[in-house]
Short mmCIF file of C-alpha atoms in Angstrom, two decimals:
data_model
loop_
_atom_site.label_atom_id
_atom_site.label_comp_id
_atom_site.label_asym_id
_atom_site.label_seq_id
_atom_site.Cartn_x
_atom_site.Cartn_y
_atom_site.Cartn_z
CA MET A 22 185.12 -128.40 72.35
CA PRO A 23 183.46 -127.85 68.94
CA SER A 24 179.85 -128.23 68.98
CA LEU A 25 177.97 -131.58 68.07
CA ALA A 26 176.75 -130.34 64.87
CA VAL A 27 180.51 -129.46 63.79
CA LYS A 28 181.91 -132.77 64.73
CA LEU A 29 179.41 -134.31 62.78
CA TYR A 30 179.82 -132.07 59.66
CA SER A 31 183.77 -132.75 59.92
CA ILE A 32 183.33 -136.31 59.41
CA PHE A 33 181.58 -135.74 56.52
CA PHE A 34 183.73 -133.42 55.20
CA LYS A 35 187.00 -135.48 55.22
CA LEU A 36 184.85 -137.97 53.58
CA GLN A 37 184.25 -135.52 50.82
CA GLN A 38 187.97 -133.95 50.73
CA ARG A 39 189.36 -137.74 50.87
CA TYR A 40 187.14 -138.85 47.73
CA ALA A 41 187.95 -135.75 45.61
CA LEU A 42 191.66 -136.16 46.58
CA HIS A 43 191.20 -139.28 45.43
CA ASN A 44 189.68 -138.67 42.42
CA LEU A 45 192.64 -135.90 41.52
CA THR A 46 195.04 -138.16 42.11
CA LYS A 47 194.14 -140.83 39.76
CA ALA A 48 192.66 -138.42 36.90
CA PRO A 49 195.09 -137.99 33.82
CA ILE A 50 196.26 -134.57 33.98
CA ASP A 51 197.79 -132.49 31.31
CA GLY A 52 200.65 -130.80 33.09
CA ALA A 53 201.72 -128.99 29.71
CA ASP A 54 198.47 -126.87 29.82
CA PRO A 55 199.40 -123.57 31.83
CA PHE A 56 195.76 -122.34 31.20
CA GLY A 57 194.45 -124.18 34.26
CA VAL A 58 191.30 -124.46 35.95
CA THR A 59 189.91 -122.17 38.95
CA SER A 60 186.99 -123.70 40.42
CA ARG A 61 185.78 -127.31 40.68
CA ARG A 62 182.41 -128.62 39.10
CA ASP A 63 181.38 -129.75 42.85
CA GLU A 64 181.65 -126.50 44.14
CA SER A 65 178.76 -123.94 44.66
CA THR A 66 179.22 -120.73 42.91
CA ALA A 67 177.41 -117.31 43.48
CA ALA A 68 176.61 -115.28 40.39
CA SER A 69 178.11 -111.87 40.36
CA ASN A 70 175.65 -108.87 40.54
CA PRO A 71 176.54 -105.38 39.21
CA SER A 72 173.88 -103.94 40.85
CA PHE A 73 174.10 -103.31 44.78
CA ASN A 74 172.49 -106.47 46.24
CA GLU A 75 172.29 -106.26 49.70
CA GLY A 76 174.78 -103.62 50.17
CA VAL A 77 177.48 -105.00 47.69
CA ALA A 78 178.03 -104.79 44.13
CA THR A 79 180.17 -107.53 42.15
CA LYS A 80 181.50 -108.41 38.69
CA ASP A 81 184.00 -110.68 37.47
CA ILE A 82 186.81 -110.41 35.15
CA HIS A 83 189.50 -112.52 33.24
CA ILE A 84 192.74 -110.27 33.28
CA ASP A 85 194.91 -112.77 31.48
CA PRO A 86 194.75 -114.18 28.01
CA PHE A 87 197.42 -117.21 28.47
CA SER A 88 195.57 -118.67 31.62
CA SER A 89 192.23 -118.84 33.90
CA LEU A 90 193.19 -116.07 36.22
CA CYS A 91 190.21 -114.24 36.95
CA ILE A 92 189.04 -111.66 40.04
CA ARG A 93 185.73 -111.11 41.33
CA ILE A 94 185.34 -107.31 42.66
CA PHE A 95 183.16 -106.75 45.64
CA LEU A 96 182.08 -103.00 45.40
CA PRO A 97 180.23 -102.00 48.93
CA ASP A 98 177.15 -99.20 48.45
CA THR A 99 178.99 -96.85 50.54
CA VAL A 100 180.79 -95.37 47.45
CA VAL A 101 177.13 -93.81 46.18
CA SER A 102 174.78 -91.40 47.29
CA PRO A 103 172.02 -92.78 49.72
CA ASP A 104 169.92 -94.10 46.31
CA PRO A 105 172.40 -96.05 44.27
CA THR A 106 169.77 -96.28 41.50
CA VAL A 107 170.68 -92.44 40.52
CA TYR A 108 173.93 -94.15 39.07
CA GLU A 109 172.39 -96.86 36.84
CA ASN A 110 172.47 -96.08 33.00
CA ARG A 111 168.59 -95.85 31.66
CA SER A 112 167.84 -94.97 28.06
CA LYS A 113 165.32 -91.80 27.22
CA ASP A 114 162.05 -93.71 27.77
CA GLY A 115 163.22 -95.11 31.56
CA ALA A 116 163.93 -98.52 30.49
CA PHE A 117 167.40 -100.36 31.88
CA VAL A 118 170.17 -100.24 29.11
CA TYR A 119 172.75 -101.60 31.90
CA SER A 120 171.17 -102.59 35.49
CA GLY A 121 174.51 -102.44 36.93
CA TYR A 122 176.23 -99.70 38.67
CA SER A 123 178.27 -97.48 36.60
CA PRO A 124 180.55 -94.38 37.69
CA GLN A 125 179.43 -91.08 36.43
CA PRO A 126 182.28 -88.90 34.46
CA GLY A 127 182.49 -85.21 35.76
CA THR A 128 181.55 -86.11 39.38
CA LYS A 129 183.31 -86.62 42.49
CA HIS A 130 183.89 -90.23 44.06
CA LYS A 131 184.89 -91.78 47.16
CA LYS A 132 187.86 -93.51 46.91
CA LEU A 133 188.43 -96.77 49.30
CA PRO A 134 191.18 -99.03 50.11
CA VAL A 135 191.63 -102.07 48.40
CA VAL A 136 191.56 -105.67 49.94
CA LEU A 137 193.23 -108.58 47.68
CA GLN A 138 191.82 -111.61 48.83
CA PHE A 139 192.90 -115.11 48.13
CA HIS A 140 190.78 -118.26 49.21
CA GLY A 141 191.21 -121.41 50.78
CA GLY A 142 190.48 -124.96 49.27
CA ALA A 143 194.15 -126.57 49.78
CA PHE A 144 195.38 -125.56 46.49
CA VAL A 145 193.17 -128.11 45.12
CA GLY A 146 190.08 -126.79 45.29
CA GLY A 147 187.88 -123.74 46.26
CA SER A 148 187.14 -120.83 43.95
CA ASN A 149 187.14 -117.03 44.20
CA ASP A 150 183.00 -117.04 43.15
CA SER A 151 182.06 -119.65 45.57
CA VAL A 152 178.91 -119.28 47.55
CA ARG A 153 181.06 -119.52 50.97
CA ASN A 154 183.70 -116.92 49.67
CA ASP A 155 181.38 -114.94 47.83
CA VAL A 156 179.68 -114.34 51.74
CA PHE A 157 182.99 -113.89 52.95
CA CYS A 158 184.10 -111.29 50.88
CA ARG A 159 180.83 -109.16 51.36
CA ARG A 160 181.19 -109.42 54.90
CA ILE A 161 184.66 -108.12 54.51
CA ALA A 162 183.72 -105.34 52.06
CA LYS A 163 180.81 -104.11 54.40
CA LEU A 164 182.38 -104.12 57.40
CA CYS A 165 185.57 -102.70 56.70
CA ASP A 166 184.50 -100.47 53.97
CA VAL A 167 186.72 -101.64 51.34
CA ILE A 168 186.83 -102.84 47.83
CA VAL A 169 187.35 -106.68 47.72
CA VAL A 170 189.40 -108.04 44.91
CA ALA A 171 188.89 -111.82 45.12
CA VAL A 172 191.89 -113.80 42.90
CA GLY A 173 190.62 -116.66 41.18
CA TYR A 174 194.17 -118.35 41.05
CA ARG A 175 194.95 -121.48 39.10
CA LEU A 176 194.31 -124.92 41.27
CA ALA A 177 196.68 -128.28 41.47
CA PRO A 178 197.42 -130.52 40.22
CA GLU A 179 196.44 -129.14 36.81
CA SER A 180 198.51 -125.92 37.79
CA ARG A 181 201.39 -126.93 40.31
CA TYR A 182 203.65 -124.62 42.08
CA PRO A 183 204.54 -122.01 41.36
CA ALA A 184 200.95 -121.30 39.25
CA ALA A 185 199.25 -120.17 42.27
CA PHE A 186 201.66 -117.91 43.87
CA ASP A 187 202.74 -116.51 40.47
CA ASP A 188 199.00 -115.47 40.01
CA GLY A 189 198.80 -113.61 43.26
CA LEU A 190 201.48 -111.41 42.14
CA LYS A 191 200.24 -111.43 38.78
CA VAL A 192 196.66 -109.36 40.35
CA LEU A 193 198.82 -107.49 42.42
CA ASN A 194 200.68 -106.13 39.30
CA TRP A 195 197.58 -105.70 37.63
CA LEU A 196 196.05 -103.22 40.12
CA ALA A 197 199.23 -101.22 39.59
CA LYS A 198 198.43 -101.32 35.90
CA GLU A 199 195.32 -100.37 36.33
CA ALA A 200 196.15 -97.55 38.95
CA ASN A 201 198.05 -95.90 36.30
CA LEU A 202 195.71 -96.19 33.38
CA ALA A 203 193.42 -94.54 35.42
CA GLU A 204 195.56 -91.49 36.14
CA CYS A 205 196.82 -91.35 32.65
CA GLY A 206 192.84 -91.12 32.15
CA LYS A 207 192.77 -87.83 34.26
CA TRP A 208 195.07 -85.78 31.97
CA MET A 209 194.79 -84.06 28.71
CA TRP A 210 197.80 -83.96 26.24
CA ASN A 211 198.05 -80.34 27.04
CA GLY A 212 198.27 -80.95 30.61
CA ARG A 213 195.36 -80.24 31.96
CA ARG A 214 193.20 -81.86 34.11
CA ARG A 215 190.10 -83.50 32.65
CA MET A 216 186.94 -84.50 34.32
CA ASP A 217 186.37 -88.56 33.40
CA ALA A 218 189.02 -90.82 34.57
CA HIS A 219 189.19 -93.28 31.89
CA VAL A 220 191.59 -94.30 29.35
CA PHE A 221 189.65 -95.74 26.16
CA ASP A 222 190.99 -98.31 23.00
CA GLY A 223 190.42 -97.87 19.69
CA PHE A 224 187.00 -99.18 19.63
CA GLY A 225 185.85 -97.14 22.85
CA ALA A 226 186.16 -99.24 25.31
CA SER A 227 187.56 -98.68 28.82
CA MET A 228 190.80 -99.98 29.36
CA ALA A 229 190.96 -98.60 32.54
CA GLU A 230 188.68 -100.71 35.04
CA PRO A 231 185.80 -98.22 35.35
CA TRP A 232 185.35 -99.58 39.35
CA LEU A 233 188.87 -99.47 40.17
CA ALA A 234 189.67 -96.24 38.38
CA ALA A 235 186.37 -94.25 40.05
CA HIS A 236 186.59 -95.89 43.79
CA GLY A 237 189.73 -97.75 44.20
CA ASP A 238 192.62 -96.14 46.12
CA PRO A 239 195.80 -99.37 46.03
CA SER A 240 197.86 -96.59 48.16
CA ARG A 241 196.13 -98.42 51.21
CA CYS A 242 196.25 -102.12 49.72
CA VAL A 243 195.58 -105.43 52.34
CA LEU A 244 196.26 -108.62 51.53
CA LEU A 245 194.00 -111.10 53.13
CA GLY A 246 194.38 -115.17 53.13
CA VAL A 247 192.24 -117.83 54.03
CA SER A 248 194.30 -121.13 54.82
CA CYS A 249 196.16 -121.72 51.80
CA GLY A 250 195.48 -118.56 50.65
CA ALA A 251 197.23 -117.14 53.48
CA ASN A 252 200.39 -118.88 52.17
CA ILE A 253 199.74 -116.99 48.79
CA ALA A 254 199.19 -113.51 50.55
CA ASP A 255 202.44 -113.86 52.56
CA TYR A 256 204.52 -114.51 49.39
CA VAL A 257 202.66 -111.59 47.28
CA ALA A 258 203.71 -109.08 50.49
CA ARG A 259 207.72 -110.47 50.40
CA LYS A 260 207.32 -109.80 46.53
CA ALA A 261 205.97 -106.24 47.08
CA VAL A 262 208.80 -105.31 49.32
CA GLU A 263 211.13 -106.73 47.13
CA ALA A 264 209.34 -104.69 44.33
CA GLY A 265 209.41 -101.40 46.40
CA LYS A 266 208.44 -98.42 44.21
CA LEU A 267 208.06 -100.09 41.11
CA LEU A 268 204.59 -101.33 42.44
CA ASP A 269 204.13 -97.37 42.69
CA PRO A 270 201.25 -96.51 43.52
CA VAL A 271 200.36 -100.09 44.85
CA LYS A 272 201.17 -99.93 48.64
CA VAL A 273 200.69 -103.05 50.95
CA VAL A 274 200.11 -101.47 54.31
CA ALA A 275 199.05 -104.70 55.78
CA GLN A 276 198.64 -108.35 55.69
CA VAL A 277 195.82 -110.78 57.11
CA LEU A 278 196.73 -114.65 57.73
CA MET A 279 194.04 -116.41 58.50
CA TYR A 280 194.84 -119.86 59.69
CA PRO A 281 197.53 -120.28 57.80
CA PHE A 282 198.11 -123.69 55.84
CA PHE A 283 202.12 -124.23 56.92
CA ILE A 284 203.84 -127.25 57.52
CA GLY A 285 207.53 -128.52 58.12
CA SER A 286 209.26 -131.88 58.17
CA ASN A 287 209.83 -130.93 62.07
CA PRO A 288 206.05 -131.43 63.56
CA THR A 289 205.45 -129.14 66.38
CA ALA A 290 203.28 -130.46 68.97
CA SER A 291 199.83 -129.13 67.47
CA GLU A 292 200.75 -130.97 64.63
CA ILE A 293 201.30 -134.25 66.86
CA LYS A 294 198.45 -133.67 69.20
CA LEU A 295 195.86 -132.53 66.57
CA ALA A 296 196.86 -134.27 63.76
CA ASN A 297 193.51 -136.28 63.73
CA SER A 298 191.91 -132.70 64.19
CA TYR A 299 188.21 -131.46 62.61
CA ILE A 300 187.56 -130.43 59.27
CA TYR A 301 191.12 -130.55 57.79
CA ASP A 302 193.78 -133.56 59.41
CA LYS A 303 197.28 -133.82 58.66
CA SER A 304 196.83 -136.79 56.40
CA THR A 305 194.51 -135.61 53.87
CA CYS A 306 196.64 -132.06 54.03
CA LEU A 307 199.90 -134.02 53.20
CA GLN A 308 197.90 -135.42 50.21
CA ALA A 309 196.73 -131.81 49.07
CA TRP A 310 200.56 -130.77 49.32
CA LYS A 311 201.71 -133.82 47.10
CA LEU A 312 199.33 -132.61 44.56
CA PHE A 313 200.66 -128.89 44.58
CA LEU A 314 204.27 -129.16 45.11
CA PRO A 315 206.97 -130.28 42.31
CA GLU A 316 206.64 -133.60 42.02
CA GLU A 317 210.52 -133.86 41.64
CA LYS A 318 211.19 -131.69 44.59
CA PHE A 319 208.92 -132.74 47.36
CA ASP A 320 209.83 -131.14 50.48
CA LEU A 321 207.85 -130.08 53.69
CA ASP A 322 210.07 -127.56 54.19
CA HIS A 323 209.40 -125.65 50.96
CA PRO A 324 209.49 -122.01 51.48
CA ALA A 325 205.77 -122.20 50.00
CA ALA A 326 205.12 -124.46 52.83
CA ASN A 327 207.34 -123.74 55.86
CA PRO A 328 207.68 -119.99 56.75
CA LEU A 329 210.34 -120.57 59.52
CA ILE A 330 212.93 -122.11 57.15
CA PRO A 331 216.12 -119.63 57.85
CA GLY A 332 217.42 -117.20 54.78
CA ARG A 333 213.90 -116.46 53.46
CA GLU A 334 214.15 -113.19 51.93
CA PRO A 335 213.31 -109.98 52.61
CA PRO A 336 213.74 -109.90 56.11
CA LEU A 337 210.79 -110.02 58.42
CA LYS A 338 212.01 -106.47 59.37
CA PHE A 339 210.78 -105.25 56.09
CA MET A 340 207.56 -106.88 55.89
CA PRO A 341 203.72 -105.18 56.67
CA PRO A 342 202.42 -105.23 59.72
CA THR A 343 200.41 -108.85 59.72
CA LEU A 344 197.30 -110.01 61.80
CA THR A 345 197.51 -113.98 62.46
CA VAL A 346 194.33 -115.55 63.00
CA VAL A 347 194.05 -119.18 64.44
CA ALA A 348 192.07 -122.14 65.87
CA GLU A 349 192.77 -123.67 69.15
CA GLN A 350 191.43 -127.11 67.43
CA ASP A 351 193.88 -126.62 64.26
CA TRP A 352 196.68 -128.94 64.24
CA MET A 353 198.44 -126.09 61.93
CA ARG A 354 197.95 -123.50 64.43
CA ASP A 355 201.41 -124.00 66.15
CA ARG A 356 203.52 -123.15 63.24
CA ALA A 357 201.06 -120.12 62.65
CA ILE A 358 202.02 -118.81 65.98
CA ALA A 359 205.85 -119.16 66.02
CA TYR A 360 205.72 -117.25 62.78
CA SER A 361 203.70 -114.26 64.46
CA GLU A 362 206.24 -114.23 67.06
CA GLU A 363 208.73 -113.97 64.62
CA PHE A 364 207.58 -110.79 63.38
CA ARG A 365 206.96 -109.30 66.83
CA LYS A 366 210.84 -110.03 67.64
CA VAL A 367 211.66 -107.50 64.98
CA ASN A 368 209.20 -104.99 66.36
CA ILE A 369 206.70 -105.72 63.80
CA ASP A 370 202.94 -105.30 64.49
CA ALA A 371 201.75 -108.69 64.42
CA PRO A 372 198.92 -109.54 66.65
CA LEU A 373 197.64 -112.99 67.16
CA LEU A 374 194.00 -113.45 67.57
CA GLU A 375 193.67 -117.30 68.65
CA TYR A 376 189.58 -118.57 69.12
CA LYS A 377 188.33 -121.30 71.61
CA ASP A 378 187.32 -124.39 70.21
CA ALA A 379 187.42 -123.08 66.91
CA VAL A 380 188.15 -125.31 64.19
CA HIS A 381 190.27 -124.90 60.62
CA GLU A 382 188.22 -122.40 58.65
CA PHE A 383 185.81 -121.68 61.44
CA ALA A 384 184.84 -118.15 59.74
CA THR A 385 184.73 -118.80 56.36
CA LEU A 386 183.37 -122.68 55.64
CA ASP A 387 179.62 -122.08 54.32
CA VAL A 388 178.27 -123.97 57.27
CA LEU A 389 179.95 -122.03 59.89
CA LEU A 390 179.84 -118.82 58.34
CA GLN A 391 176.47 -117.88 59.82
CA THR A 392 178.02 -118.37 63.61
CA PRO A 393 178.67 -116.01 66.59
CA GLN A 394 182.44 -117.02 66.23
CA ALA A 395 182.43 -116.40 62.53
CA GLN A 396 181.06 -112.92 62.44
CA ALA A 397 182.97 -111.79 65.30
CA CYS A 398 186.50 -112.68 63.77
CA ALA A 399 185.37 -110.76 60.81
CA GLU A 400 184.62 -107.73 63.20
CA ASP A 401 188.10 -108.43 64.72
CA ILE A 402 189.84 -108.26 61.57
CA ALA A 403 187.91 -105.09 60.33
CA ILE A 404 188.84 -102.94 63.35
CA TRP A 405 192.70 -104.22 62.70
CA VAL A 406 192.27 -103.65 59.32
CA LYS A 407 190.96 -99.87 60.01
CA LYS A 408 193.90 -98.89 61.87
CA TYR A 409 196.14 -99.61 58.43
CA ILE A 410 193.42 -98.05 55.87
CA SER A 411 192.54 -94.83 57.61
CA LEU A 412 192.19 -91.75 55.41
CA ARG A 413 195.11 -90.09 54.48
CA GLY A 414 194.38 -86.28 53.21
CA HIS A 415 190.88 -86.25 51.37
CA GLU A 416 188.22 -88.70 51.19
CA PHE A 417 187.44 -87.71 47.69
CA SER A 418 189.41 -87.01 44.73
CA TYR A 419 188.65 -86.69 40.76
#
């Protein structure tokens, strides 16, 4: 059974969630506004820091002028020399002009895989820059030695389905565009290779995101979804399979589904037995689904909610290797386990990690992030992910 501290926190957390959902249900929503929101005012956020703080530098980018869609990039300090300050820009008198990390043109840059991360929050809360998501993404960036791109997708009910799913796919396409821009910047008009890796617009600003241009290897892309973020990751993986070479040079080599936010009209054993489980109970999640799915077509067997409905495309045999993480005390566990079994039936590498006495979001909730179980889960994920992001060819490229 979970510890007494977890049980007490669960009571407080449930009350907080029900209050928040009640307010969202009663609040007037302008459904015609496509801009949307990506965070809530009551969510504690962590400021980005482009210098290497505790081994990871971060920056925020708003990537869509027509919506609130944004990302936070987590860059581990393994991409630079043992003294990362030599890469910071200084004026002649030694004072800092820009205190953040800036890749230097004309030098070799270490290339790292890219992990697209989708946060949890039942589609109605959470954010990519929350304190808990910032800690988790830093942990993944360091353990896996990857660049993490945390997606700030639009939240419901301001932006119902398919907004969050469209945002996830839009970031994957943005990553492909950035990679192609960076590649264009490596060549001169006469076909000769040049030493800087940037394309510049008419104002001299870099059009290709410099951290990703210098250090990102999109041919080793992993999708990682937490709770409802796992639903988004699975959708993006399916769309990546359908797109095929149209996404080049981006290649999704694996996905990680952490305690997916699955549900269906026919309840599983765990959905009955654990309906009143810790942290997220079934009634609270049903409320969130009602705020997320289209009002006129509310159906728990919607493709966004139930992965086990027949006829979903593409066939599972074309999907990337998929690691599924489940918690013993999570009422959603059985459907995630069944989905994982479907992968294995078509010979996809799809291991299942189940954690004893664990609750939903045990590895990503703020109060549980520093527990041994949360850290062990991140380490287990890193071990599996590294199988699919191992370097092919040279470690460095221009």
